[in-house]
Short mmCIF file of C-alpha atoms and ligand atoms in Angstrom, two decimals:
data_model
loop_
_atom_site.label_atom_id
_atom_site.label_comp_id
_atom_site.label_asym_id
_atom_site.label_seq_id
_atom_site.Cartn_x
_atom_site.Cartn_y
_atom_site.Cartn_z
CA UNK A 1 -21.47 7.88 -4.65
CA UNK A 2 -24.37 5.90 -5.65
CA UNK A 3 -27.64 4.98 -4.55
CA UNK A 4 -27.67 4.03 -0.78
CA UNK A 5 -27.23 0.37 0.03
CA UNK A 6 -24.89 -0.12 -2.19
CA UNK A 7 -23.12 -3.04 -0.57
CA UNK A 8 -19.43 -4.46 -2.63
CA UNK A 9 -17.00 -6.68 -1.69
CA UNK A 10 -12.78 -5.13 -1.11
CA UNK A 11 -10.13 -8.32 -1.79
CA UNK A 12 -6.61 -7.68 -1.18
CA UNK A 13 -5.01 -11.32 -2.03
CA UNK A 14 -0.87 -12.00 -1.43
CA UNK A 15 0.76 -15.32 -2.02
CA UNK A 16 -0.51 -16.99 1.36
CA UNK A 17 -3.10 -14.45 2.52
CA UNK A 18 -6.28 -13.03 1.13
CA UNK A 19 -8.09 -10.05 3.27
CA UNK A 20 -11.62 -8.87 2.22
CA UNK A 21 -14.02 -6.95 3.63
CA UNK A 22 -17.76 -5.54 3.46
CA UNK A 23 -18.74 -2.50 2.61
CA UNK A 24 -22.16 -0.71 2.61
CA UNK A 25 -21.94 3.29 1.12
CA UNK A 26 -18.83 3.54 3.16
CA UNK A 27 -19.44 2.23 5.73
CA UNK A 28 -17.26 -1.36 6.83
CA UNK A 29 -19.98 -4.05 7.45
CA UNK A 30 -17.82 -7.18 7.36
CA UNK A 31 -13.51 -7.49 7.64
CA UNK A 32 -11.87 -10.54 7.59
CA UNK A 33 -8.33 -12.50 6.07
CA UNK A 34 -7.51 -15.87 5.27
CA UNK A 35 -4.19 -16.73 6.12
CA UNK A 36 -1.96 -19.99 6.23
CA UNK A 37 -3.19 -20.15 2.49
CA UNK A 38 -1.86 -23.41 0.49
CA UNK A 39 0.31 -24.63 3.87
CA UNK A 40 -1.88 -24.62 7.06
CA UNK A 41 -5.23 -22.07 6.11
CA UNK A 42 -7.23 -19.70 9.10
CA UNK A 43 -10.21 -18.03 8.86
CA UNK A 44 -10.93 -15.20 11.22
CA UNK A 45 -13.74 -12.30 10.64
CA UNK A 46 -15.01 -9.50 12.76
CA UNK A 47 -18.27 -7.71 12.07
CA UNK A 48 -18.80 -4.04 12.22
CA UNK A 49 -19.58 -4.22 16.02
CA UNK A 50 -16.67 -6.08 16.39
CA UNK A 51 -17.65 -9.64 17.22
CA UNK A 52 -15.71 -13.12 15.67
CA UNK A 53 -17.45 -14.70 12.97
CA UNK A 54 -18.08 -18.04 12.03
CA UNK A 55 -16.65 -18.87 8.37
CA UNK A 56 -17.56 -20.82 6.08
CA UNK A 57 -16.18 -25.53 7.43
CA UNK A 58 -13.01 -26.35 5.87
CA UNK A 59 -13.65 -28.57 2.63
CA UNK A 60 -9.92 -31.34 3.40
CA UNK A 61 -6.58 -29.45 3.57
CA UNK A 62 -8.68 -25.88 2.83
CA UNK A 63 -7.93 -23.72 -0.43
CA UNK A 64 -4.59 -24.30 -1.91
CA UNK A 65 -4.26 -20.52 -3.62
CA UNK A 66 -5.13 -17.24 -2.65
CA UNK A 67 -8.39 -18.26 -6.08
CA UNK A 68 -9.36 -21.29 -3.73
CA UNK A 69 -9.40 -18.77 -0.94
CA UNK A 70 -11.69 -16.25 -2.37
CA UNK A 71 -14.30 -19.10 -3.89
CA UNK A 72 -14.61 -20.54 -1.34
CA UNK A 73 -15.72 -17.62 0.83
CA UNK A 74 -17.93 -16.66 -1.85
CA UNK A 75 -20.73 -18.06 -0.51
CA UNK A 76 -20.36 -17.94 2.90
CA UNK A 77 -19.63 -13.44 2.49
CA UNK A 78 -22.57 -13.27 0.79
CA UNK A 79 -24.78 -15.17 3.16
CA UNK A 80 -23.49 -12.39 5.72
CA UNK A 81 -25.55 -9.69 4.27
CA UNK A 82 -28.81 -11.36 4.89
CA UNK A 83 -31.40 -9.34 2.68
CA UNK A 84 -28.58 -7.40 1.06
CA UNK A 85 -26.78 -7.57 -2.07
CA UNK A 86 -23.08 -7.59 -3.24
CA UNK A 87 -23.48 -5.19 -5.98
CA UNK A 88 -19.80 -6.49 -7.32
CA UNK A 89 -16.17 -7.13 -6.00
CA UNK A 90 -12.92 -4.48 -5.61
CA UNK A 91 -9.92 -5.69 -5.89
CA UNK A 92 -6.21 -4.41 -4.99
CA UNK A 93 -3.40 -4.95 -7.99
CA UNK A 94 -0.30 -3.69 -7.19
CA UNK A 95 0.77 -3.03 -11.37
CA UNK A 96 -1.47 -0.94 -13.73
CA UNK A 97 1.50 -0.43 -15.87
CA UNK A 98 1.83 2.75 -17.82
CA UNK A 99 -1.70 2.29 -18.89
CA UNK A 100 -3.93 2.61 -16.48
CA UNK A 101 -4.61 6.38 -14.49
CA UNK A 102 -7.72 5.15 -12.47
CA UNK A 103 -9.65 1.91 -11.27
CA UNK A 104 -10.64 -0.55 -14.58
CA UNK A 105 -14.18 -3.33 -15.21
CA UNK A 106 -12.81 -6.15 -15.04
CA UNK A 107 -12.75 -8.09 -18.77
CA UNK A 108 -10.92 -11.16 -19.92
CA UNK A 109 -8.98 -8.64 -21.53
CA UNK A 110 -7.94 -6.44 -19.09
CA UNK A 111 -6.51 -9.81 -17.39
CA UNK A 112 -4.94 -10.97 -19.69
CA UNK A 113 -3.29 -6.76 -20.44
CA UNK A 114 -2.57 -7.15 -16.56
CA UNK A 115 -1.13 -10.68 -17.06
CA UNK A 116 1.21 -9.44 -18.50
CA UNK A 117 2.45 -7.18 -15.69
CA UNK A 118 3.47 -9.87 -13.64
CA UNK A 119 7.84 -10.12 -14.14
CA UNK A 120 7.24 -6.14 -12.92
CA UNK A 121 5.67 -7.66 -9.33
CA UNK A 122 6.40 -11.52 -9.72
CA UNK A 123 5.92 -11.34 -5.96
CA UNK A 124 2.31 -10.12 -5.50
CA UNK A 125 0.72 -9.51 -9.24
CA UNK A 126 0.05 -12.87 -9.74
CA UNK A 127 -1.78 -13.52 -6.41
CA UNK A 128 -3.94 -10.19 -6.98
CA UNK A 129 -5.09 -11.24 -10.45
CA UNK A 130 -5.67 -15.67 -9.95
CA UNK A 131 -8.78 -14.81 -7.85
CA UNK A 132 -10.41 -12.02 -9.59
CA UNK A 133 -9.84 -14.47 -12.78
CA UNK A 134 -11.57 -17.83 -10.44
CA UNK A 135 -14.05 -15.41 -9.77
CA UNK A 136 -14.55 -14.52 -13.70
CA UNK A 137 -15.64 -17.99 -13.88
CA UNK A 138 -17.56 -19.20 -10.72
CA UNK A 139 -20.00 -15.93 -10.61
CA UNK A 140 -19.22 -14.06 -14.11
CA UNK A 141 -22.49 -12.12 -13.45
CA UNK A 142 -21.02 -10.23 -10.98
CA UNK A 143 -18.83 -6.94 -11.79
CA UNK A 144 -14.82 -6.82 -10.57
CA UNK A 145 -13.28 -3.63 -10.77
CA UNK A 146 -9.64 -3.72 -10.67
CA UNK A 147 -7.61 -0.70 -8.35
CA UNK A 148 -4.66 0.06 -9.10
CA UNK A 149 -1.55 0.58 -6.75
CA UNK A 150 0.27 2.44 -9.30
CA UNK A 151 -2.73 4.13 -10.69
CA UNK A 152 -1.68 8.00 -8.67
CA UNK A 153 1.57 8.58 -9.32
CA UNK A 154 0.51 8.38 -13.20
CA UNK A 155 0.23 11.89 -12.93
CA UNK A 156 3.70 12.14 -11.72
CA UNK A 157 6.36 14.03 -14.31
CA UNK A 158 8.09 11.75 -17.11
CA UNK A 159 11.49 13.58 -16.11
CA UNK A 160 10.20 11.92 -12.21
CA UNK A 161 9.42 8.26 -13.37
CA UNK A 162 12.97 8.62 -15.65
CA UNK A 163 15.65 5.93 -14.62
CA UNK A 164 18.96 6.86 -16.59
CA UNK A 165 19.50 4.14 -18.67
CA UNK A 166 18.91 3.66 -22.96
CA UNK A 167 15.47 4.81 -23.35
CA UNK A 168 14.64 1.62 -24.71
CA UNK A 169 13.78 0.30 -22.07
CA UNK A 170 11.84 2.45 -20.31
CA UNK A 171 9.71 1.24 -23.60
CA UNK A 172 10.14 -2.09 -22.23
CA UNK A 173 8.36 -0.41 -19.17
CA UNK A 174 11.81 -0.39 -17.17
CA UNK A 175 10.85 2.85 -15.08
CA UNK A 176 10.08 5.06 -11.97
CA UNK A 177 6.01 3.28 -11.18
CA UNK A 178 5.76 4.39 -7.31
CA UNK A 179 3.19 2.50 -4.95
CA UNK A 180 0.97 2.59 -1.46
CA UNK A 181 -1.00 4.63 -4.24
CA UNK A 182 -4.18 3.67 -2.73
CA UNK A 183 -3.38 5.42 0.01
CA UNK A 184 -2.62 8.18 -1.12
CA UNK A 185 -5.24 9.35 -2.90
CA UNK A 186 -7.60 8.08 0.04
CA UNK A 187 -5.43 11.19 2.64
CA UNK A 188 -6.10 13.73 -0.99
CA UNK A 189 -9.39 12.83 -0.65
CA UNK A 190 -9.59 13.79 3.05
CA UNK A 191 -7.39 16.36 2.84
CA UNK A 192 -9.74 19.21 2.13
CA UNK A 193 -11.55 18.61 5.02
CA UNK A 194 -8.73 17.65 7.75
CA UNK A 195 -6.51 19.40 7.08
CA UNK A 196 -7.65 22.46 4.06
CA UNK A 197 -4.72 24.62 4.31
CA UNK A 198 -3.43 21.62 2.98
CA UNK A 199 -5.07 20.91 0.43
CA UNK A 200 -3.70 22.72 -3.00
CA UNK A 201 0.09 22.99 -1.20
CA UNK A 202 2.74 21.11 -1.53
CA UNK A 203 2.51 18.02 1.06
CA UNK A 204 4.85 15.04 1.53
CA UNK A 205 2.67 11.62 2.27
CA UNK A 206 4.10 9.61 5.02
CA UNK A 207 3.13 6.53 4.24
CA UNK A 208 4.96 3.79 7.35
CA UNK A 209 4.22 0.68 7.99
CA UNK A 210 5.72 -2.88 7.49
CA UNK A 211 5.47 -0.70 3.25
CA UNK A 212 7.03 2.25 3.74
CA UNK A 213 7.12 4.85 1.27
CA UNK A 214 6.89 8.86 0.89
CA UNK A 215 4.58 10.96 -1.75
CA UNK A 216 4.98 14.30 -2.81
CA UNK A 217 1.44 15.85 -3.60
CA UNK A 218 1.05 19.36 -5.04
CA UNK A 219 -2.46 20.39 -4.66
CA UNK A 220 -3.62 16.47 -4.07
CA UNK A 221 -1.46 14.92 -7.50
CA UNK A 222 1.55 13.15 -6.95
CA UNK A 223 4.36 14.71 -8.76
CA UNK A 224 7.31 12.25 -6.85
CA UNK A 225 7.62 9.19 -4.85
CA UNK A 226 10.05 7.67 -3.06
CA UNK A 227 9.23 3.14 -4.42
CA UNK A 228 10.45 2.72 -8.32
CA UNK A 229 10.58 0.17 -10.59
CA UNK A 230 9.01 -2.03 -7.51
CA UNK A 231 7.70 -1.29 -3.75
CA UNK A 232 11.89 -2.12 -2.94
CA UNK A 233 12.99 1.20 -4.09
CA UNK A 234 12.91 4.08 -1.43
CA UNK A 235 12.89 3.65 2.33
CA UNK A 236 14.11 1.19 4.12
CA UNK A 237 11.45 -1.42 5.29
CA UNK A 238 10.32 -4.11 7.75
CA UNK A 239 12.13 -6.73 6.17
CA UNK A 240 12.69 -4.86 2.71
CA UNK A 241 16.06 -2.61 1.20
CA UNK A 242 14.55 0.83 0.41
CA UNK A 243 17.31 2.35 -1.58
CA UNK A 244 20.48 0.67 -2.57
CA UNK A 245 23.70 1.16 -4.96
CA UNK A 246 22.65 -1.35 -7.58
CA UNK A 247 26.31 -2.67 -7.60
CA UNK A 248 25.25 -3.70 -4.83
CA UNK A 249 23.05 -6.15 -6.51
CA UNK A 250 26.18 -7.20 -8.87
CA UNK A 251 28.71 -7.48 -5.87
CA UNK A 252 26.16 -10.30 -4.19
CA UNK A 253 25.97 -12.23 -7.70
CA UNK A 254 29.23 -11.40 -8.91
CA UNK A 255 31.71 -11.86 -5.26
CA UNK A 256 29.55 -13.55 -2.85
CA UNK A 257 28.51 -16.21 -5.44
CA UNK A 258 24.63 -16.05 -5.03
CA UNK A 259 21.67 -16.80 -6.90
CA UNK A 260 18.74 -13.94 -8.29
CA UNK A 261 16.70 -16.25 -5.64
CA UNK A 262 19.14 -15.55 -2.52
CA UNK A 263 19.52 -12.12 -3.79
CA UNK A 264 15.89 -11.43 -3.88
CA UNK A 265 15.23 -13.23 -0.21
CA UNK A 266 17.46 -11.14 0.86
CA UNK A 267 16.66 -7.53 -0.05
CA UNK A 268 13.15 -8.21 -0.14
CA UNK A 269 12.94 -10.43 3.48
CA UNK A 270 15.91 -10.08 5.01
CA UNK A 271 16.87 -6.95 5.27
CA UNK A 272 15.24 -3.22 5.93
CA UNK A 273 14.35 -2.97 10.06
CA UNK A 274 14.97 -6.59 10.99
CA UNK A 275 18.25 -7.04 8.99
CA UNK A 276 20.07 -4.13 10.49
CA UNK A 277 18.30 -4.85 13.90
CA UNK A 278 18.82 -8.64 13.66
CA UNK A 279 16.13 -8.10 16.10
CA UNK A 280 12.66 -7.18 14.80
CA UNK A 281 10.95 -6.02 11.50
CA UNK A 282 7.91 -4.63 13.98
CA UNK A 283 8.64 -0.92 14.74
CA UNK A 284 7.02 -2.31 17.97
CA UNK A 285 9.30 -4.75 19.17
CA UNK A 286 12.70 -2.09 17.96
CA UNK A 287 11.34 0.94 20.16
CA UNK A 288 11.45 -1.49 22.92
CA UNK A 289 14.60 -2.69 22.60
CA UNK A 290 17.60 -2.26 24.65
CA UNK A 291 19.42 -3.74 21.85
CA UNK A 292 22.07 -1.25 20.57
CA UNK A 293 21.46 -2.62 17.00
CA UNK A 294 17.85 -1.88 17.40
CA UNK A 295 18.53 1.42 18.10
CA UNK A 296 20.88 1.66 15.08
CA UNK A 297 18.14 0.89 13.21
CA UNK A 298 15.56 3.40 13.92
CA UNK A 299 18.25 6.02 13.62
CA UNK A 300 18.86 5.36 9.93
CA UNK A 301 15.24 4.77 9.21
CA UNK A 302 14.81 7.97 10.55
CA UNK A 303 17.66 9.33 8.79
CA UNK A 304 15.94 8.46 5.47
CA UNK A 305 12.99 9.16 6.07
CA UNK A 306 14.87 13.11 6.81
CA UNK A 307 16.77 12.91 3.64
CA UNK A 308 13.70 11.93 1.37
CA UNK A 309 11.71 14.68 2.43
CA UNK A 310 13.94 17.02 1.31
CA UNK A 311 14.17 15.19 -1.89
CA UNK A 312 10.98 15.61 -2.55
CA UNK A 313 10.25 19.44 -0.51
CA UNK A 314 12.91 19.89 -3.21
CA UNK A 315 10.77 18.12 -6.56
CA UNK A 316 7.82 20.32 -4.75
CA UNK A 317 9.78 23.61 -4.89
CA UNK A 318 8.56 23.52 -1.51
CA UNK A 319 6.64 22.81 1.14
CA UNK A 320 3.80 23.52 3.05
CA UNK A 321 2.91 20.04 4.59
CA UNK A 322 3.84 16.71 5.94
CA UNK A 323 1.09 14.08 6.37
CA UNK A 324 1.75 10.56 8.35
CA UNK A 325 0.25 7.90 7.89
CA UNK A 326 -0.07 3.29 8.65
CA UNK A 327 0.87 1.54 11.04
CA UNK A 328 3.93 3.57 12.34
CA UNK A 329 3.05 6.60 11.13
CA UNK A 330 -0.49 6.42 12.59
CA UNK A 331 0.53 4.95 16.54
CA UNK A 332 4.71 5.36 16.48
CA UNK A 333 4.94 8.86 18.36
CA UNK A 334 8.59 8.42 18.89
CA UNK A 335 9.38 8.35 15.48
CA UNK A 336 6.86 11.43 14.39
CA UNK A 337 9.01 13.36 16.55
CA UNK A 338 12.11 12.09 15.99
CA UNK A 339 11.47 12.47 11.91
CA UNK A 340 9.94 16.59 12.29
CA UNK A 341 12.93 17.16 14.35
CA UNK A 342 15.19 16.40 11.51
CA UNK A 343 12.98 18.37 9.30
CA UNK A 344 13.48 21.40 11.15
CA UNK A 345 15.26 22.87 8.69
CA UNK A 346 12.30 22.84 6.94
CA UNK A 347 10.32 25.38 8.86
CA UNK A 348 9.08 21.55 11.04
CA UNK A 349 7.89 22.60 14.63
CA UNK A 350 6.69 19.56 16.25
CA UNK A 351 3.97 20.12 19.11
CA UNK A 352 5.44 17.61 21.18
CA UNK A 353 2.72 17.62 23.93
CA UNK A 354 -0.40 17.26 20.71
CA UNK A 355 2.74 13.98 19.45
CA UNK A 356 2.25 11.74 22.27
CA UNK A 357 -1.80 12.68 22.29
CA UNK A 358 -1.10 12.17 19.03
CA UNK A 359 -3.07 15.17 17.76
CA UNK A 360 -4.71 15.84 14.28
CA UNK A 361 -2.05 18.11 13.98
CA UNK A 362 1.25 18.35 16.39
CA UNK A 363 3.00 20.37 15.36
CA UNK A 364 2.50 24.28 16.87
CA UNK A 365 0.00 27.36 15.00
CA UNK A 366 3.55 29.17 14.48
CA UNK A 367 4.99 25.89 12.15
CA UNK A 368 5.64 27.36 8.56
CA UNK A 369 5.30 23.47 7.43
CA UNK A 370 2.33 22.37 9.56
CA UNK A 371 2.47 18.13 10.30
CA UNK A 372 -1.58 16.28 9.99
CA UNK A 373 -2.02 12.27 11.72
CA UNK A 374 -3.92 10.95 8.83
CA UNK A 375 -5.28 7.06 9.02
CA UNK A 376 -5.39 5.56 6.04
CA UNK A 377 -8.02 3.53 3.92
CA UNK A 378 -7.08 1.93 1.44
CA UNK A 379 -10.15 -0.72 1.61
CA UNK A 380 -12.56 2.52 1.56
CA UNK A 381 -10.73 3.80 -1.15
CA UNK A 382 -11.51 0.57 -3.09
CA UNK A 383 -15.42 -0.02 -1.64
CA UNK A 384 -15.24 3.89 -3.39
CA UNK A 385 -13.84 3.42 -7.09
CA UNK A 386 -15.83 0.06 -7.54
CA UNK A 387 -18.62 1.68 -6.63
CA UNK A 388 -17.64 5.20 -9.34
CA UNK A 389 -16.91 2.29 -11.62
CA UNK A 390 -19.88 0.94 -12.13
CA UNK A 391 -22.12 3.82 -11.50
CA UNK A 392 -19.74 5.43 -14.89
CA UNK A 393 -20.87 2.60 -16.86
CA UNK A 394 -24.58 2.68 -15.90
CA UNK A 395 -23.61 -1.08 -13.90
CA UNK A 396 -25.44 0.13 -10.59
CA UNK A 397 -29.90 -0.70 -9.52
P1 AMP B 1 0.79 -1.28 8.32
O1 AMP B 1 1.39 -2.46 7.84
O2 AMP B 1 0.59 0.16 7.67
O3 AMP B 1 -0.20 -2.52 9.22
O4 AMP B 1 1.70 -1.37 9.94
C1 AMP B 1 2.44 -2.03 10.68
C2 AMP B 1 3.74 -1.67 11.46
O5 AMP B 1 3.06 -0.95 11.89
C3 AMP B 1 3.85 -3.01 11.97
O6 AMP B 1 5.11 -3.52 11.51
C4 AMP B 1 4.86 -2.48 13.32
O7 AMP B 1 5.82 -1.80 13.89
C5 AMP B 1 4.13 -0.50 13.52
N1 AMP B 1 3.51 -0.18 14.73
C6 AMP B 1 1.33 -0.35 14.54
N2 AMP B 1 1.43 -0.12 15.72
C7 AMP B 1 2.22 -0.17 16.68
C8 AMP B 1 2.37 1.04 17.77
N3 AMP B 1 1.66 1.42 18.44
N4 AMP B 1 3.94 2.00 18.50
C9 AMP B 1 4.80 1.86 16.70
N5 AMP B 1 5.05 0.48 15.45
C10 AMP B 1 3.68 0.45 15.18
#
């Protein structure tokens, strides 16, 4: 880590929102977001005590895109720091392609290279990159670091990254990349402290939130994951379908007469828990609902997670532990219980009281496979990476 007092901003930009936080040596000073970008922009932020902060004054209709949003809040962000100095910005970037296995210092050449990956993640990558380019223009002396959701999975063996299509397409980038890497990396970084027995073992980490995926980790390194070429693959999610027979896409195009855009919208935004239940994409609503289809959606989710845990356990050649994280994994005790029960055959013996109390370990002491609940913190990971990347270059005071 760095000298005390290094302050970095963390930026997570999407198509209509820009989330930000400021860390001082691993301690969050403030966080917030601009949402409704391009429509009805709204601003909210709070300091480390949870007190609401008043944002910068709106200029005209407010920021029209995520790049405008960053240049709008940046002077305000600096003004909140008092005598502290903003040393750098760290950005979440969904795609680093096959080449980047770690964060990278932002340069114009890097941005050009990352822009070539936009066709691989058209709904995320352009919105991640635009604010970085804007900041590079407005504050060229402020160092920036790009932290990739794909980087953690570059340790996966080639067999785990390959699709069984003509290999020429792999060379053009059609392969399994995997995502949620910053979350998995955070879990790997805390395992030695919170579950030392698992740190060198075979662990399936279940990042179950609005987006959901599993990662098979061997001694803290990714060997397999459920997401693939895109963040659409793998588990069913809030509104995304997850794993799907590719012939269904062909059927939609050919027999249903749907356009590419319509299929994309259906698979990304109208499927998953929302599509299955017809009720909501939010697990809290589904757990509270009496609708049979809401129950069914949850059953499908648990079934698919449990099946995939089995698949990843096979990739690991056995299983020592399961870690639950993200919104559903950290908070939805009934979902964790059902998944653990469906994984009993692997040696998971749930401790129902510990699970209901959200204890750090939710399996019995005699359980052969230990299940833990560990909060994720992708922003902290980005802050740490940003400081480490700058320290490596001697760019810190
Ligand atoms: P994330 O994407 O990690 O922020 O997770 C968001 C999802 O977590 C929400 O859509 C909710 O479905 C779920 N979630 C959050 N809190 C709870 C809770 N107490 N019980 C069940 N689900 C929850």
